[in-house]
XYZ file of C-alpha atoms in Angstrom:
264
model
C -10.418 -11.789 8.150
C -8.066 -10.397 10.463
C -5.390 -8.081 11.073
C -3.132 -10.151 13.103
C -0.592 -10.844 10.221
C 0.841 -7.295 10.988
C 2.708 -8.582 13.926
C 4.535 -10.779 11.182
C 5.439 -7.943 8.533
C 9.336 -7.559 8.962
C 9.499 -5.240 5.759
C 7.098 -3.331 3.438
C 8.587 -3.385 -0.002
C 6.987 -1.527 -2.723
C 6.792 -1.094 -6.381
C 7.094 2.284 -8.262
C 5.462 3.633 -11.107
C 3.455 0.254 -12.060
C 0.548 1.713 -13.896
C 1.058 3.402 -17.236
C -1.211 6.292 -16.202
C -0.229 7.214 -13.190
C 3.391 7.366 -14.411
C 1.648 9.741 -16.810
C -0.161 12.222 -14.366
C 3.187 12.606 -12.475
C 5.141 13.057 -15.892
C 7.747 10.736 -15.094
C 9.823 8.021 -17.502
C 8.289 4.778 -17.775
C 11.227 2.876 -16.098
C 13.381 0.155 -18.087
C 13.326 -2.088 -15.314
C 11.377 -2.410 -12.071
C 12.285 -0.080 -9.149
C 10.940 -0.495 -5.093
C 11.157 0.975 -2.056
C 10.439 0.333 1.505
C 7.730 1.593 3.963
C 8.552 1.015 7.610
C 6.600 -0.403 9.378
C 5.999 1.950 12.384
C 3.787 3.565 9.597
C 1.591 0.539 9.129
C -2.298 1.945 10.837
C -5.532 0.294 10.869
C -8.991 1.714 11.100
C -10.764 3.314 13.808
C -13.869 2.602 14.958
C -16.211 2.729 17.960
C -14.825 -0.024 19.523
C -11.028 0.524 18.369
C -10.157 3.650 19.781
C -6.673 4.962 18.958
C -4.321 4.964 22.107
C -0.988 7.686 21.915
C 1.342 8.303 24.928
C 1.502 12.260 25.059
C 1.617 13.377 21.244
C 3.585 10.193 20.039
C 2.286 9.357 16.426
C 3.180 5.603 16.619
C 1.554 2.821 19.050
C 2.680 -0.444 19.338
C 0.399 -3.182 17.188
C -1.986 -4.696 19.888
C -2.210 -8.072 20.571
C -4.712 -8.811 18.123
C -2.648 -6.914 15.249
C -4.292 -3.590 14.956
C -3.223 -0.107 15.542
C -6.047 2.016 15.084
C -4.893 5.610 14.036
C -5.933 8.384 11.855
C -4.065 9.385 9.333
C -1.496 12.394 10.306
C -0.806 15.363 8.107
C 2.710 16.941 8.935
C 3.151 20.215 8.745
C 3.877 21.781 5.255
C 4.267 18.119 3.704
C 1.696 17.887 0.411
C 0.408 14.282 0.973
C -0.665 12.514 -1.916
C -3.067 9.039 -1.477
C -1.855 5.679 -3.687
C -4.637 2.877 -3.111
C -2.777 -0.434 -3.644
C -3.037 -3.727 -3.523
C -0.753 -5.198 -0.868
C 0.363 -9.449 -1.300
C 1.290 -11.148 2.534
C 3.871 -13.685 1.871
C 3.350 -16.894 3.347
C 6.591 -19.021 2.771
C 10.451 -17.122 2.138
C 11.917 -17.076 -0.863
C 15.059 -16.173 -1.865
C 17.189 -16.248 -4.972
C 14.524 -17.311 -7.141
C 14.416 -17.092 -11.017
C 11.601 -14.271 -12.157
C 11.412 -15.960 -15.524
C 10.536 -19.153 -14.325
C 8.096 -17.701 -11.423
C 4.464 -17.847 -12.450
C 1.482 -16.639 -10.772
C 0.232 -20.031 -9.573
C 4.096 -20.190 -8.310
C 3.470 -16.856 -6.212
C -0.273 -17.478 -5.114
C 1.641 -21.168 -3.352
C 3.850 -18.437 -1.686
C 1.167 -15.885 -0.557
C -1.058 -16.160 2.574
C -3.205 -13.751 1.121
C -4.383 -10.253 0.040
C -5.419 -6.396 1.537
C -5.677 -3.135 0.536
C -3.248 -0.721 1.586
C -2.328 2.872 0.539
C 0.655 4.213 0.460
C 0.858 7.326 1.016
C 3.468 9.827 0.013
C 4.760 13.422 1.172
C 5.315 14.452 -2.750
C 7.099 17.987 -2.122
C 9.090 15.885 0.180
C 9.714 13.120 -2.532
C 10.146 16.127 -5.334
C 12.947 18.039 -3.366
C 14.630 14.835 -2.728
C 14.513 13.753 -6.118
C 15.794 16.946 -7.391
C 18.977 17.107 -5.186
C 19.666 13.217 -5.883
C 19.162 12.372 -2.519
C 16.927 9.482 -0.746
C 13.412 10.037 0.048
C 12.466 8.162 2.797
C 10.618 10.374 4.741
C 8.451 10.764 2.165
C 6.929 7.295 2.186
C 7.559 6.481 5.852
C 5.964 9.163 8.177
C 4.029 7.640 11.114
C 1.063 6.556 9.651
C 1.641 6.632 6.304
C 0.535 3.167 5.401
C -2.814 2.233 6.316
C -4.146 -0.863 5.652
C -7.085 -3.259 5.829
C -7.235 -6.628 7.351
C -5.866 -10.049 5.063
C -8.203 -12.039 3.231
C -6.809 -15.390 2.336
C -7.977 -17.087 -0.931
C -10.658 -19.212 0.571
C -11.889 -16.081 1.619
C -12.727 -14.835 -1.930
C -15.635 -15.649 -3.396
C -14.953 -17.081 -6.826
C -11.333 -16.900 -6.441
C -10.016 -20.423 -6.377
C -12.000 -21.221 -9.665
C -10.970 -18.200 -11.452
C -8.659 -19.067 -14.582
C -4.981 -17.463 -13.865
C -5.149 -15.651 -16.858
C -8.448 -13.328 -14.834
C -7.771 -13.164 -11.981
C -5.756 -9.959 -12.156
C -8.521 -8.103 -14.347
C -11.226 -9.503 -11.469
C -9.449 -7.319 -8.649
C -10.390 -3.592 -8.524
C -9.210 -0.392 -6.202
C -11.101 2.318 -5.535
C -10.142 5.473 -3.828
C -12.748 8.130 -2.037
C -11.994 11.182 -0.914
C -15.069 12.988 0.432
C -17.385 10.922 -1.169
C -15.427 11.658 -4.471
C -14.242 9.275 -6.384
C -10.617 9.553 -7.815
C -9.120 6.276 -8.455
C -10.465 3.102 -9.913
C -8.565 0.526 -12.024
C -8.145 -3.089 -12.834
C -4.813 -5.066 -11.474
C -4.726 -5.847 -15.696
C -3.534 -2.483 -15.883
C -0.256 -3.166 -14.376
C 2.920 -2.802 -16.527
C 3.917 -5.761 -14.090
C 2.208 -7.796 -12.739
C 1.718 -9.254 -9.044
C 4.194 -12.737 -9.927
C 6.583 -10.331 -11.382
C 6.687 -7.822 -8.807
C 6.884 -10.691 -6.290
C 9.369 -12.967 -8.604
C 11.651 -9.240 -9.479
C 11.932 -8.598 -5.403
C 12.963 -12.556 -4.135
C 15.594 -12.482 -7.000
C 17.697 -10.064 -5.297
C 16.226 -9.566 -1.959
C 15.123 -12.675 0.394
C 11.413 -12.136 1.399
C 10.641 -13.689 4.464
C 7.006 -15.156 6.082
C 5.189 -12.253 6.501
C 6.435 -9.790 4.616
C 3.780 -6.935 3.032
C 4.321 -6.210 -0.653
C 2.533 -3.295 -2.087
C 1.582 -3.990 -5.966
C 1.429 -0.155 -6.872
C -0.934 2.646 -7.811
C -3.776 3.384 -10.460
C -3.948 6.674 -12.001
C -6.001 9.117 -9.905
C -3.521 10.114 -6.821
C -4.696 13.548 -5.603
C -3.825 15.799 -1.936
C -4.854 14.552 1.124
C -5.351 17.270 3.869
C -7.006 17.960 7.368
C -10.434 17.312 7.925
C -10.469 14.890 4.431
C -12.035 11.437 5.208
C -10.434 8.647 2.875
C -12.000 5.958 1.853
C -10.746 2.498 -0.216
C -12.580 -0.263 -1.455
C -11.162 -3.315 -3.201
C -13.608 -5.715 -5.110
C -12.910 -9.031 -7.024
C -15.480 -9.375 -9.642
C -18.713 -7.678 -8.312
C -18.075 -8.890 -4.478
C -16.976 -6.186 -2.289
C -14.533 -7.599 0.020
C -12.940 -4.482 1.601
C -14.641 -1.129 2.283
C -12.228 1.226 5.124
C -11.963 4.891 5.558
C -9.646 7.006 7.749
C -9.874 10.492 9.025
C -6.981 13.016 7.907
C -6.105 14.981 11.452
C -2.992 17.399 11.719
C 0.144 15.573 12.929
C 0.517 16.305 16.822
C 3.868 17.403 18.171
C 7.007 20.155 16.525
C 7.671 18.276 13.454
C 7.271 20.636 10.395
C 8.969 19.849 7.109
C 11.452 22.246 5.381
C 12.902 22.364 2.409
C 16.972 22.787 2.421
């Protein structure tokens, strides 16, 4: 495993509202056709640890991916933003495709264009989204802040056990997320849950938009999304059958510098 596929990601495109229950617990429509979004990715962060120490210039929120891929960073609160955790699973494309047909693209069809597979969340500044929203207006701050999309390191399908002899028709209900907070657990779901799923999502995205070699797709969100705030320690697992094949946590800090986010 390894995280150096990050220096490759030109564009984090994700999908909204992709599990029925989490539409639900927001109280939002279920949407007539798929919608996405995009994370940049000066908000892409990997995990710290005693080895990996997070380097800043002054109070700068956002360091350069090393050589080897990783940025290690905790996670930044901004002032007055309510940040909400979404553990995902994220797809690396291998190949680009562009101007394909999503009723004739299958999931064998995207696992031939996929280098492989990591856990991500995305997280989201939902006052931020909510006032947005209201006025009609974009929300990209609200999904992009400096480190606002952490992620693990990409397992390719050789590197799941089981994986390659898994039927097509499991292997979405064989991957699981699970999100800590403080030893609490608040979301856990099956990718079967999804209203589409991963060769759509892909299949939906190349139709109109050209993704290239590298690109990070984010799958979206189980029900469970909760507040995020200083001191928290977050923690996401992602399994495929009963093998644990990521386990990463990050430590919530208070966003350095004057930013502070108010409402207009």
């Amino acid at each position: 495993m390894s995280f150096r596929y990050l220096k490759s990601v030109n564009k984090i495109v994700c999908i909204g509202r992709n599990y029925a229950a989490h539409i639900k617990e927001l109280n939002n429509a279920v949407p007539k056709h798929p919608f996405f979004f995009e994370k940049p990715t000066t908000s892409l962060i990997t995990p710290l640890s005693s080895g990996n120490k997070h380097i800043g210039q002054g109070e700068a929120t956002f360091s350069k991916l090393k050589e080897d891929g990783t940025n290690p960073s905790p996670i930044y609160i901004p002032k007055n933003v309510n940040v909400h955790h979404e553990i995902e699973l994220g797809l690396v494309m291998k190949n680009t495709i562009s101007n394909i047909s999503v009723d004739n693209f299958g999931l064998q069809d995207m696992l031939d264009n996929v280098a492989g597979f990591c856990l991500a969340l995305d997280l989201t500044g939902r006052n931020v989204q909510s006032d947005a929203k209201k006025k009609g207006l974009p929300w990209f701050f609200a999904k992009g802040y400096d480190t606002f999309c952490p992620v693990s390191q990409m397992l390719t399908p050789e590197q799941i056990p089981g994986f390659r002899n898994t039927p097509l028709d499991q292997i979405h209900s064989k991957f699981q997320l699970k999100c800590y907070v403080n030893d609490e657990l608040r979301q856990d779901g099956h990718l079967d849950l999804m209203l589409n799923p991963m060769h759509k999502i892909v299949g939906h995205i190349a139709e109109a938009v050209t993704l290239e070699a590298g690109d990070l797709v984010l799958t979206g969100t189980p029900a469970g999304v909760g507040q995020l705030q200083t001191g928290d320690v977050i923690r996401g697992q992602l399994f495929f059958g009963e093998n644990l094949l990521v386990d990463m946590s990050f430590d919530c800090q208070d966003r350095p510098g004057n930013y502070e986010y108010k409402s207009s």
